Tab-separated table of C-alpha atoms in Angstrom:
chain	number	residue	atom	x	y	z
A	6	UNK	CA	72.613	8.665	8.656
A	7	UNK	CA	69.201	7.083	10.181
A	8	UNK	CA	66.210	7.687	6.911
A	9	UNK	CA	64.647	10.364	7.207
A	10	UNK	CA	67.100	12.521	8.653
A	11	UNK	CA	68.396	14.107	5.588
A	12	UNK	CA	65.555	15.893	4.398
A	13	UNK	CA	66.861	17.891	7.157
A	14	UNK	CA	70.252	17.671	6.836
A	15	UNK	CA	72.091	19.260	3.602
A	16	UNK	CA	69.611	20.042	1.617
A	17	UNK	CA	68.785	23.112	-0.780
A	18	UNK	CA	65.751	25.726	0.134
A	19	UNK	CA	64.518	27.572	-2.593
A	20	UNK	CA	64.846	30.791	-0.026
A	21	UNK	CA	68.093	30.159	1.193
A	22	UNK	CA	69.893	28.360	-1.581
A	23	UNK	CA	72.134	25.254	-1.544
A	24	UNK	CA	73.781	24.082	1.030
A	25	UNK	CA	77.480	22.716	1.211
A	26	UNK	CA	77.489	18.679	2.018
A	27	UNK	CA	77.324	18.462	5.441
A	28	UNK	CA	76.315	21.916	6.471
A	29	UNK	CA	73.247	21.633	8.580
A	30	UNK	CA	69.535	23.490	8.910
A	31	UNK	CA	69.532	25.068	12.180
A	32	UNK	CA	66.060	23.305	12.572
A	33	UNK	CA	67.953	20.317	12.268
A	34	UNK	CA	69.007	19.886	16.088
A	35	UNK	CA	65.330	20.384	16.985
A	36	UNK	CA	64.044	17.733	14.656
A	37	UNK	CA	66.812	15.484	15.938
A	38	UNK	CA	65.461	15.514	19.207
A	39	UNK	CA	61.623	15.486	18.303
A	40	UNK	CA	62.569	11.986	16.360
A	41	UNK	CA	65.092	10.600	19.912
A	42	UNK	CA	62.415	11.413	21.490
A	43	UNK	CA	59.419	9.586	19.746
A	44	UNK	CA	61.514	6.864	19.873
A	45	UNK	CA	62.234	6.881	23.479
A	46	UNK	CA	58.360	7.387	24.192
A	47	UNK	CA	57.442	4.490	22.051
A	48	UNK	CA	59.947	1.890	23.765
A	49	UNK	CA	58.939	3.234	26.758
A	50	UNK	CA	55.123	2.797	26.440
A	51	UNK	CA	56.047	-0.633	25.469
A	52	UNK	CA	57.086	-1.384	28.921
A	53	UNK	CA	53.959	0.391	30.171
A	54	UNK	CA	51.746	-1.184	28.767
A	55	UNK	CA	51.473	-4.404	30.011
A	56	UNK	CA	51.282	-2.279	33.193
A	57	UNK	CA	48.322	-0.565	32.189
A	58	UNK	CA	49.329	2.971	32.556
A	59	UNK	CA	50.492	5.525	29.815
A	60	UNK	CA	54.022	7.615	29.703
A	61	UNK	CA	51.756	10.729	30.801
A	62	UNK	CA	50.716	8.936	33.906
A	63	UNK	CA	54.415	7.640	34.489
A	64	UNK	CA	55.849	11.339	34.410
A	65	UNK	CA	53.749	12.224	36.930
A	66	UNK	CA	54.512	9.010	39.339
A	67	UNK	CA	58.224	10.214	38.662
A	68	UNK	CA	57.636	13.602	40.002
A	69	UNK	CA	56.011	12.219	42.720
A	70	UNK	CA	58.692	10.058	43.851
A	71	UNK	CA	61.057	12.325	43.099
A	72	UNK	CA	59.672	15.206	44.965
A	73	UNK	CA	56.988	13.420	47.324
A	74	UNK	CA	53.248	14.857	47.930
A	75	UNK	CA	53.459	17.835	45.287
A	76	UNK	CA	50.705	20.237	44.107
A	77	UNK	CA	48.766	20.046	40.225
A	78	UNK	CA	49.947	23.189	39.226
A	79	UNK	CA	53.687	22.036	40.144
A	80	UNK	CA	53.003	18.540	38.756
A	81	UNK	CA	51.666	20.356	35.387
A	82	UNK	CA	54.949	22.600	35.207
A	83	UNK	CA	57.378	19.210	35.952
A	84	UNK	CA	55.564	17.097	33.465
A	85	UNK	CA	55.001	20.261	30.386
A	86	UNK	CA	51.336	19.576	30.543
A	87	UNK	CA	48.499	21.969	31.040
A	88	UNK	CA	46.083	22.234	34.427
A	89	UNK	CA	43.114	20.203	31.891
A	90	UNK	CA	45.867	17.426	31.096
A	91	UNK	CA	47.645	17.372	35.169
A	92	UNK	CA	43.662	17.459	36.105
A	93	UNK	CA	43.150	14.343	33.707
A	94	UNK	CA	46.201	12.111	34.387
A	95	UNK	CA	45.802	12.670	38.002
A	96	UNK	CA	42.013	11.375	37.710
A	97	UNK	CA	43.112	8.373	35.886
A	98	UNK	CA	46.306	7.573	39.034
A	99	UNK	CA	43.401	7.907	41.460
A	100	UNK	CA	40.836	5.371	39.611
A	101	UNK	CA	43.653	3.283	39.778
A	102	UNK	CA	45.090	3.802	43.218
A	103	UNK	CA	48.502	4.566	41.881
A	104	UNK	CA	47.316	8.424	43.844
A	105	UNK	CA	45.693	10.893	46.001
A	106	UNK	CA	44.912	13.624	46.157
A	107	UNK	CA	45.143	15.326	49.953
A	108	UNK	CA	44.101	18.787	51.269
A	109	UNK	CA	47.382	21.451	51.524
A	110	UNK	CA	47.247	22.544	55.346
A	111	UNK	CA	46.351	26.080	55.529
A	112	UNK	CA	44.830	26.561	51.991
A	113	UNK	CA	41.294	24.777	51.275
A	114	UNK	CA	41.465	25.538	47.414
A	115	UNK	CA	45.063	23.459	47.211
A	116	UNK	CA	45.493	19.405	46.468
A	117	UNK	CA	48.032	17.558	46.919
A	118	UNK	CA	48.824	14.718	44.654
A	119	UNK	CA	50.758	12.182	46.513
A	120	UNK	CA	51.986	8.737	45.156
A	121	UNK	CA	50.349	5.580	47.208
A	122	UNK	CA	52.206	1.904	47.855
A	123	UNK	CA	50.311	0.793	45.185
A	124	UNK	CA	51.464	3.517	42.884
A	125	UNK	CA	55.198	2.906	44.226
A	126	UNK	CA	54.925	-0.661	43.655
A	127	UNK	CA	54.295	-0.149	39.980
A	128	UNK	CA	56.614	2.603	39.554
A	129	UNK	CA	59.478	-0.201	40.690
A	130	UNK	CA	57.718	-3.004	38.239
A	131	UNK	CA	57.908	-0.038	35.161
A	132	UNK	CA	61.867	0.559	35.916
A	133	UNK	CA	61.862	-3.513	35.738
A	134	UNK	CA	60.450	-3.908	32.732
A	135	UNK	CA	61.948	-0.551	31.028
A	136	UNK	CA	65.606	-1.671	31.925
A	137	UNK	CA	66.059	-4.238	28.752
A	138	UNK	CA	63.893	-1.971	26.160
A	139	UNK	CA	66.278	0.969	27.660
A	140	UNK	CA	69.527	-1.469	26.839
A	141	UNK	CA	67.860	-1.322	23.257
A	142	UNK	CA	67.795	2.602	22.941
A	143	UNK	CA	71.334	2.571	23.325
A	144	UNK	CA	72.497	-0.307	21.740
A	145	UNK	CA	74.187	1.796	18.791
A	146	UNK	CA	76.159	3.888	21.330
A	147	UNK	CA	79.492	2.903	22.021
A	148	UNK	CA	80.896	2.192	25.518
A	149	UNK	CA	80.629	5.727	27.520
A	150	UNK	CA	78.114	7.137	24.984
A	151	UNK	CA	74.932	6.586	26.929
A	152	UNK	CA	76.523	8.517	30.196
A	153	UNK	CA	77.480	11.478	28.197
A	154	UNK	CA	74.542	12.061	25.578
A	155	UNK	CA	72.746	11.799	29.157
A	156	UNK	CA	74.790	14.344	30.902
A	157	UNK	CA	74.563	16.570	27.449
A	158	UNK	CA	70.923	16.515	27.049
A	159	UNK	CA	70.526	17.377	30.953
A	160	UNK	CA	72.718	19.795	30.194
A	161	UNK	CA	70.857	21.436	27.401
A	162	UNK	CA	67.623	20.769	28.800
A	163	UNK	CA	68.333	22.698	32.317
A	164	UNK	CA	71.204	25.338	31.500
A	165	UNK	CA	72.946	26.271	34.424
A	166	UNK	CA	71.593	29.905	34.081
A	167	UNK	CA	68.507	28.641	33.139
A	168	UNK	CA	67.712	30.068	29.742
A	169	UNK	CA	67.806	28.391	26.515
């Protein structure tokens, strides 16, 4: 067990009592994936870095390519941010040039956000540099593991009826 974890794991509450060994809280799934996921984002702003861009401004760029021209309120949903935050990271991928922002035909009050070459040609250079600090995230997995905690957590994060 990775330190830290069992303070979460098997422990005794003075409301609930002891626990058998190896019974588990039920925050302990949640707390699992807050710490996988701090250390994702931290070997993956590694590889940003040297990019100059942030993982908040890479989420966005992945939207973008994923979906193409897409509004901020759609943007802000896809990435879990807020309209402030979307409204902030897009500033920042403009002063860059990594995006732009384009008027919605038909509705004045709507932008766009839409990814530039420039933004696409840094979106390529971050996949090249994430690939070998990815390798590293994994490197405790055994052959097979990788593809299926992927396909579980895509599975838990987007249930096919769409509740959690």
């Amino acid at each position: 067990m990775k330190p830290g974890l069992s303070i979460f794991l098997a422990e005794s509450s003075p409301r609930v009592g002891p626990r058998a060994p190896g019974s588990a809280s039920p925050f302990a799934l949640s707390l699992l994936l807050r710490q996988a996921h701090w250390s994702a984002a931290g070997v993956m702003e590694e590889a940003l870095r040297p990019l100059g861009i942030e993982l908040r401004h890479f989420a966005v760029l992945i939207v973008l390519v994923d979906r193409g021209p897409t509004v901020q309120r759609d943007l802000a949903a896809a990435t879990g941010s807020d309209k402030a935050g979307i409204m902030r990271v897009v500033d920042d991928l403009e002063r860059k040039g990594l995006a732009v922002r384009k008027s919605v035909p038909g509705d004045r009050r709507v932008r766009a956000v839409e990814i530039t070459p420039q933004g696409l040609e840094l979106f390529d250079a971050a996949h090249a540099a994430a690939e070998p600090l990815a390798e590293r995230l994994v490197a405790e997995l055994g052959p097979g593991e990788p593809e299926r905690l992927t396909d579980l957590l895509t599975r838990f994060a987007h249930p096919a009826g769409g509740q959690v």
